[in-house]
Amino acid sequence: MTDTATNTAAAPASPSRWKDVWRQYKHHKGAFYGGIFLLFITLFVMVGPYIWTLEFDKLDIRAKDMRPIYTALWDSDAKVGWNHPLGTDNLGRDLLAQLMQGGRASMAVGWTAMVLALLIGTLVGVLAGFFKALDGILMRFTDLVLSLPILPLLLVAVTLFRERLLSVFSPETGMFILIVAIIGVTSWMQTARIVRGDVLALKEREFVLAARSVGTSPYKIITQHLLPNVLSPIMVSATLGLATAIITESALSFLGVGFPSDFPTWGKLLSDAVPRMTEYPERVMLPGIAISMTVLAVNYMGDGLRDALDPRIRGR
Amino acid sequence: MNLKSALLGAVAFSTFAPALYADGHEGERGRDGNVSIIYWQAPSIMNPFLSGGTKDVEAASMVIEPLARYNPEGELIPWLVDEIPTVANGGVSEDLTQITWKITEGIKWSDGTPFTSADVKFTAEYCMHPEGGCAQVTKFEGVKSVETPDDLTVVVTFEGQTPFPYGPFVGGESPILQAAQFADCLGAAAPNCTEQNFNPIGTGGFTVTEFKPNDVIQLAANENYRHEGKPAFATINFKGGGDATAAGRAVMETGEFDYAWNLQLAPDVIAKMEEGGKGVPVAGFGPLVERIMLNNTNPSPDLGPDERSVIRPHPFLSDPAVYKAMSLAIDRPLLVEVGYGKAGKVGCNWVPAPPAFASDTFDCSVQDIEGAKKMLDDAGVVDTDGDGVREKDGVPLKVLYQTSTNAVRQDFQALIKDWLEQIGFEVELRNVDSSVFFGGDPGSPDTFQKFYADLEMYANTFNGTDPQAYLANGLCDKAPSPATQWQGENISRFCMEEYDALHAELAQTADAAKRAEIGRKLNDMMVENGGMIPLVHRGRLSAHANTLGGVALNVWDSELWNVADWYRMK
Amino acid sequence: MLTYTIRRLLVAIPTLLFISLVIFLLLQLAPGDPMAQVPLTVPPEVKQKMREALGLGQPIHVQYWKWLVQFFWIEPQVMIDYFFGTGLAEGKLRVISWQTRSPVMDIVVQRIPQTLWVVGTAYIVGILIALPIGIYSAYKQYSVFDQAGTFVSMVGFSIPPFFSGVLVIVIFSVNMPRESFFWFPSIYDTTLVVDSWASFGQQVRQMVLPVMVLALQITAQLSRYMRASMLDNLNQDYVRTARAKGLSESIVVMVHVLRNSMIPVVTVIALGVPAIFGGAIITEQVFKVNGIGQLLITALFANDLPMVMTLTFIFAILIVVFNLIADVLYGILDPRIRYD
């Protein structure tokens, strides 16, 4: 396959290596466009509200149930207007402003929960796979967390910590911390199990045995030989984890343990719109597309990153 | 004489009601095959004495029946008895302490054995057993003894004067159980009688053939049912689970089911489903009112657990100008349009039904934001520090507004928040999962009894047609507090000596007109003095297939009260 | 391997006991009240009486001990009675649900068939579709097929079932004419008895929509893992060696690469099996399948602690057992992994 293949994983990090990685990454088409899209959507939710200054929770009951402006293309009777380019909901809240605001929350929840889950999952997985003494206890702990029912867990957390968080932060920030923590803490187990499985197999491979025999420290073995090789399942978990976190958040809001009801997120916009799906398809499609496209973009970036970091493929 | 006319008024004489609703539709039993009913909350037990949940009471009402029940107009009608006992016909003693029921001759249980007064007496023993945990024990409150002089006569004696003696054995919550079947299920043994609780033997039109808890109930026509040619359906498939949207869709859009219960959905969603053309929604109005409760105590988190939401007064909600301005800022017709459509009316009263008890003192159907602002300005509640939020005596009008999780309630929250902020409030919204919010867990800070908020919104109602017990929810000593483990129905902690005195008078009054007058006064006092802000008088909305005949939506009793009269329109 | 398995099984017992204690304490700590669904018209004193009748007033350690005895001692006796017709458990108090006042295990047994039919089928369908897609996508990386597969599976994964479920209902139940072959019921009939070809056909028809929705999610997830894992292995030295030896391409890919790629995939599949028994809460709700998932969620909302406790503990047993199975499978798939 590759002519430059070496028998071990990554060489020590050096400036030229990172340049290499970046060059490879740029050439990955999916990763490139994924990155551009992610940049665009991030700007949309971060900067958007400063350009489109309509407040997301401003009720305008006379202008309720407006359709997106493009509906006018085929239905000249549709209730449309440039003051609400993407239409309004059943209480007259502007959909464009809600999408921006909702995106902030969803992206923040998705990214933070994903990173949290990834860190815990990788750490537990690598430690359990590499150090036999830790394997039993860590994996039994994983079993324990896996079997905890998430809904009572959330209710307990909300009961115990809500007031305390509220006294320090605003209601939204307080709930944000709580939700991110709960989603993060309950979604690392799969990653941990997968990473452990891979590490168990890898640590018996020749290159690790070789590294060990020349007295490489466990820390170095893990960071330089094991981690690069378990990167691809981690990347998959990460992209799936982002989607899961966004969707879990919407389910939680739906059950009333999430953000305050007047605080939109993409998932919540989507679930609120489901009963009126046939009359106002845009209300489910737009947030749905936003979630899917973000996940897809992150997935392509993950693919590109993995390929770029893989010395066997790099330079191909 | 006064007493007699009272009872005559309370109990309208009626002919044999079920016949009225049969639309002249005749034929042999079981001629119309199967009918499918969907309840989006699945019944878990067929014994209403052990559950009290509406879904369970209504499912059970197809099988077991009370002596008398309410018809859709809210009038008492005889069911298993010859007539409703009154003072006029001698069924109720002159001193109002005794009521005598005469059971109709020839009624049989579905197993073929005769229905006797012993079964009625047993039912009272079953529910009044101190260890049974009976959910309907209030129906039997004040009952001294239940005697059976003969097989068809039941005499209920009360401990004191009881102007309204139609508690025990009346309505879907208090049906008669078969003594022979439940003999071993008294008291602490009640929960162990799985077979009995799932398959009770009844006198109703149907019997259970298979009960899968929280899933599905299969019923078949009762071969020993007392009316010839009824029920028209041979079997019922009673499915539970899912959500209201799916249930409505199954009846009105896909036509898979014939009857869907309690569709709490936005009006435009219902209208869209109706376009499906397979079924129609029906609405009925009882005394259910969606309201905002105003906290009469101080809910500040800075107070300790024994003082928070216990000590009066609230820093600003106790000012009449504040709560009246809030009420004035609310556009109730819009709330009805957004949230309930056909199943809602503008609600200005705590007790909106029955008509005799409905006060007409208030008119709240017009929103007046400017008037509300002026009211606050006049009362000196103005914005002194320029942050857009008014202050009363230096305390800013910042409120926490909580309710249970439910799409319509969240829309209401958003609208009302908007209006209140227009008149100078700052509003924080919060919604709590309903199993926590309505649960009485004293350890949770989020229950509606604890009321750790300034405003909270929910709906409440009462059973039957007499609101005396419901009006007791405004008495000072019913306020929840740590001393009562946060139990108590006076959620707003409303407290007024005059109110307590007037309620005591109601409990001593038997004259119907007088009772209604006092009831209306109590209602006005509560609303006028800042106990609550009524929002919407809510109805019950269900849907049935176009081909299903005989449905008469009943909000005073079980919705399935006349399921034996249902038939298939050809 | 055998000693390892036995040791793990022995360790599992205290682990499970500890898990049961943690779950029990968690449920005790969670706010909520089994009387929450009783209408507000029932006064608080009566609700208090009803709570006492359920045994709620007892100290926590007594409640926990009672549950332990009922679950580990009495329920197995009931099972023995059922199979051998003995009378060991007669008159003994079983784990009783607060909602239905009937034994929890009876209801669980009643619910398992529909969950296994629907979720189990979806899982098998999902695996059967996902593995070939994953393998082929990896083998032809960046081909049109791979790109399309990536797109569809990512979109499929990021659409929540409460949306896709309602979408297929609107398409196949509401807008499809009733007579059409493509009309499918939106409500699952749990009382259907399969005893003929006609009723089997009916059973298949009512499974189509929920299986479709569930299989989409499972396929999306599994095919991603399969593809990633295959990609890793396709570039390994041993593959070049195998090719150099002159082995045919199909043997190289399907035997050597696939076997080595299965390790992370086996984890995902094994972890998913307890989830089958756990049911798919939202999908079951949307199609009213009323299986284990629906049982759990209604019990949670009704604060039916014995039911929630028993169900979550059964899931815990399944999780522990299937993780053990996954570990044993690692050893079989990759002989280099040593546990001793």
PDB file of C-alpha atoms in Angstrom, chain B residues 38 41-42 44-45 49-55 130-138 191-192 194 197-198 210-216 218 237 239-243 246-247 249-250 253-257 433-436 438-441 444 448 458-463 487-489, chain C residues 28-33 35-51 53 93 96 98-103 106-107 110-111 114 166 169-170 173-174 178 183-191 284-290 294-295 298-303 307:
ATOM      1  CA  ILE B  38     -56.857   3.969  23.177  1.00  0.00           C
ATOM      2  CA  GLN B  41     -51.775   6.555  29.781  1.00  0.00           C
ATOM      3  CA  ALA B  42     -52.002   2.812  30.200  1.00  0.00           C
ATOM      4  CA  SER B  44     -52.125  -0.517  35.620  1.00  0.00           C
ATOM      5  CA  ILE B  45     -54.884  -1.990  37.743  1.00  0.00           C
ATOM      6  CA  PHE B  49     -59.730   1.702  45.395  1.00  0.00           C
ATOM      7  CA  LEU B  50     -56.030   0.863  45.090  1.00  0.00           C
ATOM      8  CA  SER B  51     -55.015   3.428  42.504  1.00  0.00           C
ATOM      9  CA  GLY B  52     -57.132   6.535  42.195  1.00  0.00           C
ATOM     10  CA  GLY B  53     -55.479   7.396  38.867  1.00  0.00           C
ATOM     11  CA  THR B  54     -58.039   8.582  36.313  1.00  0.00           C
ATOM     12  CA  LYS B  55     -56.889   6.021  33.753  1.00  0.00           C
ATOM     13  CA  PRO B 130     -57.353   1.207  58.199  1.00  0.00           C
ATOM     14  CA  GLU B 131     -54.498  -0.823  56.648  1.00  0.00           C
ATOM     15  CA  GLY B 132     -55.812  -1.027  53.115  1.00  0.00           C
ATOM     16  CA  GLY B 133     -54.532   2.346  51.881  1.00  0.00           C
ATOM     17  CA  CYS B 134     -57.789   2.928  49.987  1.00  0.00           C
ATOM     18  CA  ALA B 135     -57.507   5.816  47.512  1.00  0.00           C
ATOM     19  CA  GLN B 136     -61.204   6.687  47.701  1.00  0.00           C
ATOM     20  CA  VAL B 137     -61.550   6.781  51.469  1.00  0.00           C
ATOM     21  CA  THR B 138     -62.760  10.404  51.372  1.00  0.00           C
ATOM     22  CA  PRO B 191     -52.092  -5.637  47.294  1.00  0.00           C
ATOM     23  CA  ASN B 192     -51.537  -9.401  47.131  1.00  0.00           C
ATOM     24  CA  THR B 194     -53.355  -9.755  41.884  1.00  0.00           C
ATOM     25  CA  ASN B 197     -57.348  -6.627  41.125  1.00  0.00           C
ATOM     26  CA  PHE B 198     -56.810  -7.442  37.460  1.00  0.00           C
ATOM     27  CA  GLU B 210     -57.092 -10.615  29.539  1.00  0.00           C
ATOM     28  CA  PHE B 211     -55.356  -7.879  31.500  1.00  0.00           C
ATOM     29  CA  LYS B 212     -51.793  -6.935  30.642  1.00  0.00           C
ATOM     30  CA  PRO B 213     -50.815  -4.224  33.122  1.00  0.00           C
ATOM     31  CA  ASN B 214     -49.693  -0.931  31.546  1.00  0.00           C
ATOM     32  CA  ASP B 215     -50.311  -2.359  28.111  1.00  0.00           C
ATOM     33  CA  VAL B 216     -53.624  -3.716  26.932  1.00  0.00           C
ATOM     34  CA  GLN B 218     -59.220  -7.353  26.376  1.00  0.00           C
ATOM     35  CA  ASN B 237     -59.646  -3.894  22.740  1.00  0.00           C
ATOM     36  CA  LYS B 239     -54.876  -0.243  24.361  1.00  0.00           C
ATOM     37  CA  GLY B 240     -52.720   1.957  26.582  1.00  0.00           C
ATOM     38  CA  GLY B 241     -49.449   3.815  26.138  1.00  0.00           C
ATOM     39  CA  GLY B 242     -47.779   6.272  23.808  1.00  0.00           C
ATOM     40  CA  ASP B 243     -48.649   9.941  23.798  1.00  0.00           C
ATOM     41  CA  ALA B 246     -50.277   9.408  18.543  1.00  0.00           C
ATOM     42  CA  ALA B 247     -53.630   8.515  20.123  1.00  0.00           C
ATOM     43  CA  ARG B 249     -53.759  10.358  15.084  1.00  0.00           C
ATOM     44  CA  ALA B 250     -54.833   6.724  15.457  1.00  0.00           C
ATOM     45  CA  GLU B 253     -56.084  10.197  10.822  1.00  0.00           C
ATOM     46  CA  THR B 254     -55.352   6.488  10.413  1.00  0.00           C
ATOM     47  CA  GLY B 255     -58.678   5.187  11.720  1.00  0.00           C
ATOM     48  CA  GLU B 256     -57.013   2.299  13.558  1.00  0.00           C
ATOM     49  CA  PHE B 257     -58.895   3.064  16.789  1.00  0.00           C
ATOM     50  CA  ASP B 433     -41.074  16.911  35.534  1.00  0.00           C
ATOM     51  CA  SER B 434     -44.678  16.265  36.541  1.00  0.00           C
ATOM     52  CA  SER B 435     -43.903  13.107  38.532  1.00  0.00           C
ATOM     53  CA  VAL B 436     -41.719  15.249  40.773  1.00  0.00           C
ATOM     54  CA  PHE B 438     -47.096  16.674  41.693  1.00  0.00           C
ATOM     55  CA  GLY B 439     -45.381  14.055  43.846  1.00  0.00           C
ATOM     56  CA  GLY B 440     -45.534  14.744  47.558  1.00  0.00           C
ATOM     57  CA  ASP B 441     -41.918  13.826  48.308  1.00  0.00           C
ATOM     58  CA  SER B 444     -37.642  17.327  47.076  1.00  0.00           C
ATOM     59  CA  PHE B 448     -45.862  22.144  44.011  1.00  0.00           C
ATOM     60  CA  TYR B 458     -51.287  24.017  37.232  1.00  0.00           C
ATOM     61  CA  ALA B 459     -54.896  22.888  36.955  1.00  0.00           C
ATOM     62  CA  ASN B 460     -57.187  21.540  39.641  1.00  0.00           C
ATOM     63  CA  THR B 461     -60.769  20.387  39.873  1.00  0.00           C
ATOM     64  CA  PHE B 462     -63.172  18.522  42.139  1.00  0.00           C
ATOM     65  CA  ASN B 463     -65.246  15.377  41.801  1.00  0.00           C
ATOM     66  CA  GLN B 487     -48.798  18.150  53.038  1.00  0.00           C
ATOM     67  CA  GLY B 488     -51.875  20.336  52.670  1.00  0.00           C
ATOM     68  CA  GLU B 489     -54.046  21.593  49.847  1.00  0.00           C
TER      69      GLU B 489
ATOM     70  CA  GLN C  28     -34.040   6.412  47.209  1.00  0.00           C
ATOM     71  CA  LEU C  29     -32.260   9.720  46.808  1.00  0.00           C
ATOM     72  CA  ALA C  30     -34.112  10.725  43.667  1.00  0.00           C
ATOM     73  CA  PRO C  31     -37.100  12.967  44.266  1.00  0.00           C
ATOM     74  CA  GLY C  32     -40.468  11.628  43.285  1.00  0.00           C
ATOM     75  CA  ASP C  33     -43.461  10.010  44.800  1.00  0.00           C
ATOM     76  CA  MET C  35     -48.627   9.005  44.475  1.00  0.00           C
ATOM     77  CA  ALA C  36     -47.779  11.748  41.962  1.00  0.00           C
ATOM     78  CA  GLN C  37     -50.233  10.434  39.380  1.00  0.00           C
ATOM     79  CA  VAL C  38     -53.103  10.216  41.819  1.00  0.00           C
ATOM     80  CA  PRO C  39     -55.380  13.193  41.089  1.00  0.00           C
ATOM     81  CA  LEU C  40     -55.158  16.293  43.261  1.00  0.00           C
ATOM     82  CA  THR C  41     -58.702  15.605  44.416  1.00  0.00           C
ATOM     83  CA  VAL C  42     -57.377  12.839  46.675  1.00  0.00           C
ATOM     84  CA  PRO C  43     -56.309  14.562  49.912  1.00  0.00           C
ATOM     85  CA  PRO C  44     -52.751  14.290  51.297  1.00  0.00           C
ATOM     86  CA  GLU C  45     -53.725  12.259  54.382  1.00  0.00           C
ATOM     87  CA  VAL C  46     -55.166   9.572  52.128  1.00  0.00           C
ATOM     88  CA  LYS C  47     -52.053   9.598  49.971  1.00  0.00           C
ATOM     89  CA  GLN C  48     -49.962   9.201  53.112  1.00  0.00           C
ATOM     90  CA  LYS C  49     -52.026   6.133  54.095  1.00  0.00           C
ATOM     91  CA  MET C  50     -51.551   4.691  50.615  1.00  0.00           C
ATOM     92  CA  ARG C  51     -47.800   5.225  50.858  1.00  0.00           C
ATOM     93  CA  ALA C  53     -49.663   0.528  52.647  1.00  0.00           C
ATOM     94  CA  LEU C  93     -44.057 -12.252  49.321  1.00  0.00           C
ATOM     95  CA  ILE C  96     -44.523  -6.420  44.018  1.00  0.00           C
ATOM     96  CA  TRP C  98     -46.475  -0.363  43.297  1.00  0.00           C
ATOM     97  CA  GLN C  99     -48.474   0.527  40.224  1.00  0.00           C
ATOM     98  CA  THR C 100     -50.148  -2.766  39.516  1.00  0.00           C
ATOM     99  CA  ARG C 101     -49.838  -4.525  42.899  1.00  0.00           C
ATOM    100  CA  SER C 102     -48.751  -7.623  41.054  1.00  0.00           C
ATOM    101  CA  PRO C 103     -45.402  -9.458  40.905  1.00  0.00           C
ATOM    102  CA  ASP C 106     -44.725 -11.714  35.855  1.00  0.00           C
ATOM    103  CA  ILE C 107     -45.005  -8.439  33.993  1.00  0.00           C
ATOM    104  CA  GLN C 110     -45.120 -10.785  29.711  1.00  0.00           C
ATOM    105  CA  ARG C 111     -43.161  -7.952  28.086  1.00  0.00           C
ATOM    106  CA  GLN C 114     -42.551  -8.070  22.039  1.00  0.00           C
ATOM    107  CA  VAL C 166     -43.317  10.056  13.424  1.00  0.00           C
ATOM    108  CA  ILE C 169     -45.937   6.994  10.485  1.00  0.00           C
ATOM    109  CA  VAL C 170     -46.991  10.057   8.528  1.00  0.00           C
ATOM    110  CA  SER C 173     -49.852   5.068   7.980  1.00  0.00           C
ATOM    111  CA  VAL C 174     -51.469   8.448   7.489  1.00  0.00           C
ATOM    112  CA  ARG C 178     -55.362   1.853   3.647  1.00  0.00           C
ATOM    113  CA  TRP C 183     -49.744   0.744   4.381  1.00  0.00           C
ATOM    114  CA  PHE C 184     -48.384  -0.311   7.762  1.00  0.00           C
ATOM    115  CA  PRO C 185     -50.051  -0.036  11.175  1.00  0.00           C
ATOM    116  CA  SER C 186     -48.781   2.747  13.442  1.00  0.00           C
ATOM    117  CA  ILE C 187     -49.828   0.909  16.595  1.00  0.00           C
ATOM    118  CA  TYR C 188     -48.332  -2.417  17.559  1.00  0.00           C
ATOM    119  CA  ASP C 189     -50.863  -5.008  18.636  1.00  0.00           C
ATOM    120  CA  THR C 190     -49.370  -6.955  21.536  1.00  0.00           C
ATOM    121  CA  THR C 191     -52.317  -9.340  21.693  1.00  0.00           C
ATOM    122  CA  GLU C 284     -41.429   1.632  21.804  1.00  0.00           C
ATOM    123  CA  GLN C 285     -43.290   4.726  22.928  1.00  0.00           C
ATOM    124  CA  VAL C 286     -43.832   6.053  19.403  1.00  0.00           C
ATOM    125  CA  PHE C 287     -45.209   2.764  18.071  1.00  0.00           C
ATOM    126  CA  LYS C 288     -46.826   1.664  21.324  1.00  0.00           C
ATOM    127  CA  VAL C 289     -44.916  -1.611  21.337  1.00  0.00           C
ATOM    128  CA  ASN C 290     -45.219  -1.661  25.148  1.00  0.00           C
ATOM    129  CA  GLN C 294     -42.018   1.303  27.905  1.00  0.00           C
ATOM    130  CA  LEU C 295     -42.336  -0.633  31.170  1.00  0.00           C
ATOM    131  CA  THR C 298     -43.766   4.310  32.881  1.00  0.00           C
ATOM    132  CA  ALA C 299     -42.377   2.856  36.096  1.00  0.00           C
ATOM    133  CA  LEU C 300     -39.915   5.741  36.317  1.00  0.00           C
ATOM    134  CA  PHE C 301     -42.634   8.318  35.824  1.00  0.00           C
ATOM    135  CA  ALA C 302     -44.899   6.575  38.323  1.00  0.00           C
ATOM    136  CA  ASN C 303     -41.985   6.234  40.774  1.00  0.00           C
ATOM    137  CA  MET C 307     -40.184  -2.180  39.281  1.00  0.00           C
TER     138      MET C 307
END
